PDB file of C-alpha atoms in Angstrom:
ATOM      1  CA  UNK X   1      45.799   8.136   8.382  1.00  0.00           C
ATOM      2  CA  UNK X   2      44.522   5.346  10.372  1.00  0.00           C
ATOM      3  CA  UNK X   3      43.431   7.244  13.292  1.00  0.00           C
ATOM      4  CA  UNK X   4      41.170   9.529  11.383  1.00  0.00           C
ATOM      5  CA  UNK X   5      40.021   6.536   9.829  1.00  0.00           C
ATOM      6  CA  UNK X   6      38.980   4.230  12.829  1.00  0.00           C
ATOM      7  CA  UNK X   7      37.017   8.003  14.155  1.00  0.00           C
ATOM      8  CA  UNK X   8      34.982   7.469  11.274  1.00  0.00           C
ATOM      9  CA  UNK X   9      33.862   4.593  11.479  1.00  0.00           C
ATOM     10  CA  UNK X  10      33.676   5.009  15.068  1.00  0.00           C
ATOM     11  CA  UNK X  11      31.123   7.444  14.020  1.00  0.00           C
ATOM     12  CA  UNK X  12      29.421   5.560  11.374  1.00  0.00           C
ATOM     13  CA  UNK X  13      28.748   3.100  14.096  1.00  0.00           C
ATOM     14  CA  UNK X  14      27.278   5.128  16.569  1.00  0.00           C
ATOM     15  CA  UNK X  15      25.174   7.089  14.025  1.00  0.00           C
ATOM     16  CA  UNK X  16      23.844   3.432  12.853  1.00  0.00           C
ATOM     17  CA  UNK X  17      23.134   2.745  16.394  1.00  0.00           C
ATOM     18  CA  UNK X  18      21.031   5.327  16.930  1.00  0.00           C
ATOM     19  CA  UNK X  19      19.161   5.361  13.342  1.00  0.00           C
ATOM     20  CA  UNK X  20      17.704   2.027  14.291  1.00  0.00           C
ATOM     21  CA  UNK X  21      16.581   3.297  17.373  1.00  0.00           C
ATOM     22  CA  UNK X  22      14.235   5.841  15.633  1.00  0.00           C
ATOM     23  CA  UNK X  23      10.685   5.168  15.453  1.00  0.00           C
ATOM     24  CA  UNK X  24      10.197   3.373  11.867  1.00  0.00           C
ATOM     25  CA  UNK X  25       7.396   5.916  11.391  1.00  0.00           C
ATOM     26  CA  UNK X  26       9.789   8.646  11.659  1.00  0.00           C
ATOM     27  CA  UNK X  27      11.702   7.172   8.613  1.00  0.00           C
ATOM     28  CA  UNK X  28      10.168   7.291   5.503  1.00  0.00           C
ATOM     29  CA  UNK X  29      11.859   5.723   2.446  1.00  0.00           C
ATOM     30  CA  UNK X  30       9.768   4.356  -0.633  1.00  0.00           C
ATOM     31  CA  UNK X  31       8.908   0.993  -0.305  1.00  0.00           C
ATOM     32  CA  UNK X  32       6.717   0.228  -3.676  1.00  0.00           C
ATOM     33  CA  UNK X  33       9.777  -1.227  -6.084  1.00  0.00           C
ATOM     34  CA  UNK X  34       7.980  -2.400  -8.853  1.00  0.00           C
ATOM     35  CA  UNK X  35       7.742  -2.798 -12.229  1.00  0.00           C
ATOM     36  CA  UNK X  36       7.084   0.224 -14.407  1.00  0.00           C
ATOM     37  CA  UNK X  37       8.418   3.647 -14.740  1.00  0.00           C
ATOM     38  CA  UNK X  38       9.017   6.659 -11.938  1.00  0.00           C
ATOM     39  CA  UNK X  39       5.296   6.770 -10.701  1.00  0.00           C
ATOM     40  CA  UNK X  40       4.695   9.653 -12.494  1.00  0.00           C
ATOM     41  CA  UNK X  41       1.169  10.283 -15.188  1.00  0.00           C
ATOM     42  CA  UNK X  42       3.958   9.646 -18.003  1.00  0.00           C
ATOM     43  CA  UNK X  43       5.078   6.724 -16.608  1.00  0.00           C
ATOM     44  CA  UNK X  44       2.935   5.401 -14.201  1.00  0.00           C
ATOM     45  CA  UNK X  45       4.282   2.056 -11.734  1.00  0.00           C
ATOM     46  CA  UNK X  46       2.764  -0.965 -13.514  1.00  0.00           C
ATOM     47  CA  UNK X  47       0.891  -3.755 -11.268  1.00  0.00           C
ATOM     48  CA  UNK X  48       0.136  -6.710 -12.873  1.00  0.00           C
ATOM     49  CA  UNK X  49       0.761  -9.750 -10.311  1.00  0.00           C
ATOM     50  CA  UNK X  50      -1.035  -9.963  -6.648  1.00  0.00           C
ATOM     51  CA  UNK X  51       2.037 -10.411  -5.725  1.00  0.00           C
ATOM     52  CA  UNK X  52       2.480  -6.250  -6.541  1.00  0.00           C
ATOM     53  CA  UNK X  53      -0.962  -5.453  -5.121  1.00  0.00           C
ATOM     54  CA  UNK X  54       1.019  -7.292  -1.605  1.00  0.00           C
ATOM     55  CA  UNK X  55       4.336  -4.970  -2.032  1.00  0.00           C
ATOM     56  CA  UNK X  56       1.562  -2.039  -2.725  1.00  0.00           C
ATOM     57  CA  UNK X  57      -0.207  -2.869   0.581  1.00  0.00           C
ATOM     58  CA  UNK X  58       3.002  -3.789   2.659  1.00  0.00           C
ATOM     59  CA  UNK X  59       4.005   0.308   2.289  1.00  0.00           C
ATOM     60  CA  UNK X  60       1.250   2.134   2.457  1.00  0.00           C
ATOM     61  CA  UNK X  61       0.727   0.072   5.847  1.00  0.00           C
ATOM     62  CA  UNK X  62       4.321   0.947   6.783  1.00  0.00           C
ATOM     63  CA  UNK X  63       3.503   4.518   6.197  1.00  0.00           C
ATOM     64  CA  UNK X  64       4.259   5.868   2.283  1.00  0.00           C
ATOM     65  CA  UNK X  65       1.252   7.279   1.127  1.00  0.00           C
ATOM     66  CA  UNK X  66       2.698   7.908  -2.901  1.00  0.00           C
ATOM     67  CA  UNK X  67       0.433  10.842  -2.803  1.00  0.00           C
ATOM     68  CA  UNK X  68       0.873  12.616  -6.435  1.00  0.00           C
ATOM     69  CA  UNK X  69       1.892   9.000  -8.432  1.00  0.00           C
ATOM     70  CA  UNK X  70       0.571   7.029 -10.655  1.00  0.00           C
ATOM     71  CA  UNK X  71      -0.169   3.016 -10.444  1.00  0.00           C
ATOM     72  CA  UNK X  72      -1.365   1.423 -13.212  1.00  0.00           C
ATOM     73  CA  UNK X  73      -2.750  -2.299 -13.376  1.00  0.00           C
ATOM     74  CA  UNK X  74      -1.938  -4.142 -16.773  1.00  0.00           C
ATOM     75  CA  UNK X  75      -3.991  -7.601 -17.034  1.00  0.00           C
ATOM     76  CA  UNK X  76      -6.898  -9.242 -14.515  1.00  0.00           C
ATOM     77  CA  UNK X  77      -4.979 -10.237 -11.289  1.00  0.00           C
ATOM     78  CA  UNK X  78      -6.417 -12.765  -9.185  1.00  0.00           C
ATOM     79  CA  UNK X  79      -5.611 -12.671  -5.436  1.00  0.00           C
ATOM     80  CA  UNK X  80      -7.036 -16.519  -5.123  1.00  0.00           C
ATOM     81  CA  UNK X  81      -8.318 -15.909  -1.359  1.00  0.00           C
ATOM     82  CA  UNK X  82      -9.472 -18.114   0.920  1.00  0.00           C
ATOM     83  CA  UNK X  83      -9.925 -18.393   4.397  1.00  0.00           C
ATOM     84  CA  UNK X  84      -6.258 -19.335   5.442  1.00  0.00           C
ATOM     85  CA  UNK X  85      -5.691 -16.436   2.237  1.00  0.00           C
ATOM     86  CA  UNK X  86      -6.953 -13.282   2.739  1.00  0.00           C
ATOM     87  CA  UNK X  87      -6.733  -9.950   2.248  1.00  0.00           C
ATOM     88  CA  UNK X  88      -4.594  -6.772   3.877  1.00  0.00           C
ATOM     89  CA  UNK X  89      -6.489  -3.840   2.308  1.00  0.00           C
ATOM     90  CA  UNK X  90      -4.155  -1.607   1.602  1.00  0.00           C
ATOM     91  CA  UNK X  91      -4.560   1.490   3.740  1.00  0.00           C
ATOM     92  CA  UNK X  92      -5.946   1.507   7.345  1.00  0.00           C
ATOM     93  CA  UNK X  93      -4.081  -1.352   8.442  1.00  0.00           C
ATOM     94  CA  UNK X  94      -5.070  -2.622  12.002  1.00  0.00           C
ATOM     95  CA  UNK X  95      -7.178   0.349  11.904  1.00  0.00           C
ATOM     96  CA  UNK X  96      -4.318   3.455  11.690  1.00  0.00           C
ATOM     97  CA  UNK X  97      -5.985   5.638   9.892  1.00  0.00           C
ATOM     98  CA  UNK X  98      -3.168   7.936   9.361  1.00  0.00           C
ATOM     99  CA  UNK X  99      -2.201   4.794   6.691  1.00  0.00           C
ATOM    100  CA  UNK X 100      -3.602   6.092   3.478  1.00  0.00           C
ATOM    101  CA  UNK X 101      -3.451   5.253   0.258  1.00  0.00           C
ATOM    102  CA  UNK X 102      -2.645   9.205  -1.450  1.00  0.00           C
ATOM    103  CA  UNK X 103      -2.376   8.697  -5.220  1.00  0.00           C
ATOM    104  CA  UNK X 104      -3.996   7.703  -8.458  1.00  0.00           C
ATOM    105  CA  UNK X 105      -4.586   3.926  -8.637  1.00  0.00           C
ATOM    106  CA  UNK X 106      -5.369   3.586 -12.423  1.00  0.00           C
ATOM    107  CA  UNK X 107      -7.527  -0.285 -12.752  1.00  0.00           C
ATOM    108  CA  UNK X 108      -7.296  -0.080 -16.670  1.00  0.00           C
ATOM    109  CA  UNK X 109     -10.818  -1.637 -17.062  1.00  0.00           C
ATOM    110  CA  UNK X 110      -9.402  -5.073 -15.448  1.00  0.00           C
ATOM    111  CA  UNK X 111     -10.614  -6.451 -12.583  1.00  0.00           C
ATOM    112  CA  UNK X 112      -9.000  -8.076  -9.957  1.00  0.00           C
ATOM    113  CA  UNK X 113     -10.752 -11.289  -8.786  1.00  0.00           C
ATOM    114  CA  UNK X 114      -9.969 -13.450  -5.366  1.00  0.00           C
ATOM    115  CA  UNK X 115     -10.467 -10.757  -3.155  1.00  0.00           C
ATOM    116  CA  UNK X 116     -11.235 -12.777   0.143  1.00  0.00           C
ATOM    117  CA  UNK X 117     -11.355 -10.791   4.084  1.00  0.00           C
ATOM    118  CA  UNK X 118     -13.098 -12.272   6.519  1.00  0.00           C
ATOM    119  CA  UNK X 119     -12.483  -9.584   9.869  1.00  0.00           C
ATOM    120  CA  UNK X 120     -15.577  -9.264  11.420  1.00  0.00           C
ATOM    121  CA  UNK X 121     -14.317  -6.831  13.962  1.00  0.00           C
ATOM    122  CA  UNK X 122     -11.966  -4.825  12.086  1.00  0.00           C
ATOM    123  CA  UNK X 123     -11.945  -1.520  10.547  1.00  0.00           C
ATOM    124  CA  UNK X 124     -11.729   0.074   6.833  1.00  0.00           C
ATOM    125  CA  UNK X 125     -12.274  -3.300   5.012  1.00  0.00           C
ATOM    126  CA  UNK X 126     -12.038  -3.525   1.129  1.00  0.00           C
ATOM    127  CA  UNK X 127      -9.073  -3.702  -1.504  1.00  0.00           C
ATOM    128  CA  UNK X 128      -7.950  -0.508  -0.537  1.00  0.00           C
ATOM    129  CA  UNK X 129      -9.457   0.124   2.830  1.00  0.00           C
ATOM    130  CA  UNK X 130      -8.943   3.687   3.396  1.00  0.00           C
ATOM    131  CA  UNK X 131      -8.271   6.576   0.831  1.00  0.00           C
ATOM    132  CA  UNK X 132      -7.072  10.096   1.813  1.00  0.00           C
ATOM    133  CA  UNK X 133      -7.998  13.392   0.325  1.00  0.00           C
ATOM    134  CA  UNK X 134      -6.570  13.395  -3.357  1.00  0.00           C
ATOM    135  CA  UNK X 135      -6.243   9.572  -3.965  1.00  0.00           C
ATOM    136  CA  UNK X 136      -7.925   8.758  -7.394  1.00  0.00           C
ATOM    137  CA  UNK X 137      -9.480   5.356  -8.046  1.00  0.00           C
ATOM    138  CA  UNK X 138     -10.696   4.529 -11.323  1.00  0.00           C
ATOM    139  CA  UNK X 139     -11.382   2.122 -14.235  1.00  0.00           C
ATOM    140  CA  UNK X 140     -11.668  -0.916 -11.415  1.00  0.00           C
ATOM    141  CA  UNK X 141     -13.681  -3.919 -10.873  1.00  0.00           C
ATOM    142  CA  UNK X 142     -13.510  -6.141  -7.876  1.00  0.00           C
ATOM    143  CA  UNK X 143     -14.692  -9.481  -6.803  1.00  0.00           C
ATOM    144  CA  UNK X 144     -14.892 -11.713  -4.485  1.00  0.00           C
ATOM    145  CA  UNK X 145     -16.105 -11.138  -0.906  1.00  0.00           C
ATOM    146  CA  UNK X 146     -14.998  -9.219   1.651  1.00  0.00           C
ATOM    147  CA  UNK X 147     -16.440  -9.060   5.420  1.00  0.00           C
ATOM    148  CA  UNK X 148     -15.762  -6.653   8.237  1.00  0.00           C
ATOM    149  CA  UNK X 149     -17.226  -4.604  10.569  1.00  0.00           C
ATOM    150  CA  UNK X 150     -17.041  -1.038  10.207  1.00  0.00           C
ATOM    151  CA  UNK X 151     -16.430   1.558   7.025  1.00  0.00           C
ATOM    152  CA  UNK X 152     -16.473  -1.891   3.847  1.00  0.00           C
ATOM    153  CA  UNK X 153     -16.915  -2.527   0.860  1.00  0.00           C
ATOM    154  CA  UNK X 154     -15.871  -3.798  -2.017  1.00  0.00           C
ATOM    155  CA  UNK X 155     -13.955  -1.842  -3.905  1.00  0.00           C
ATOM    156  CA  UNK X 156     -12.868   1.050  -1.219  1.00  0.00           C
ATOM    157  CA  UNK X 157     -13.609   0.706   2.768  1.00  0.00           C
ATOM    158  CA  UNK X 158     -13.684   4.709   4.062  1.00  0.00           C
ATOM    159  CA  UNK X 159     -13.144   6.838   1.053  1.00  0.00           C
ATOM    160  CA  UNK X 160     -11.321  10.503   1.310  1.00  0.00           C
ATOM    161  CA  UNK X 161     -10.652  10.242  -2.669  1.00  0.00           C
ATOM    162  CA  UNK X 162     -12.023   9.831  -5.235  1.00  0.00           C
ATOM    163  CA  UNK X 163     -13.845   6.762  -7.076  1.00  0.00           C
ATOM    164  CA  UNK X 164     -15.097   7.164 -10.616  1.00  0.00           C
ATOM    165  CA  UNK X 165     -15.499   3.871 -13.697  1.00  0.00           C
ATOM    166  CA  UNK X 166     -15.504   0.793 -10.619  1.00  0.00           C
ATOM    167  CA  UNK X 167     -17.115  -1.795  -9.699  1.00  0.00           C
ATOM    168  CA  UNK X 168     -17.455  -4.610  -7.674  1.00  0.00           C
ATOM    169  CA  UNK X 169     -19.207  -7.701  -7.395  1.00  0.00           C
TER     170      UNK X 169
END
């Protein structure tokens, strides 16, 4: 029995070592743990803080597209942007167009303020840097300052989805 346990443990160690050798883009795990439901239209993930938005950006920029999943803003959010606290766009990070948000993001009529991006050499700059096919951003206000090189917007830098009922100031 001890010999079998040692052999099993040895194989598990080897498997763990092999997994660490895989490129990170090959491992896809939903990296959003925000509050709310399970990401369905009936029970969307809830976005109520700047940290929730940062978590979404990190997940998309890490390779999660959220295709077919739903997010809903529950209140006005201030990103408190400044030269020292710049926003990292959701998708298109580092001009990587494979990093696309493809879910549905409903702003609920709320505003995300304090957006600040000053990266004049970067592509795909905005609250969302890159929306892929099937993505929806709706009912959202965004205010702040965005400067980039190409594909720049307050709400979305590059859009291959649908944007409706949104504004930027």
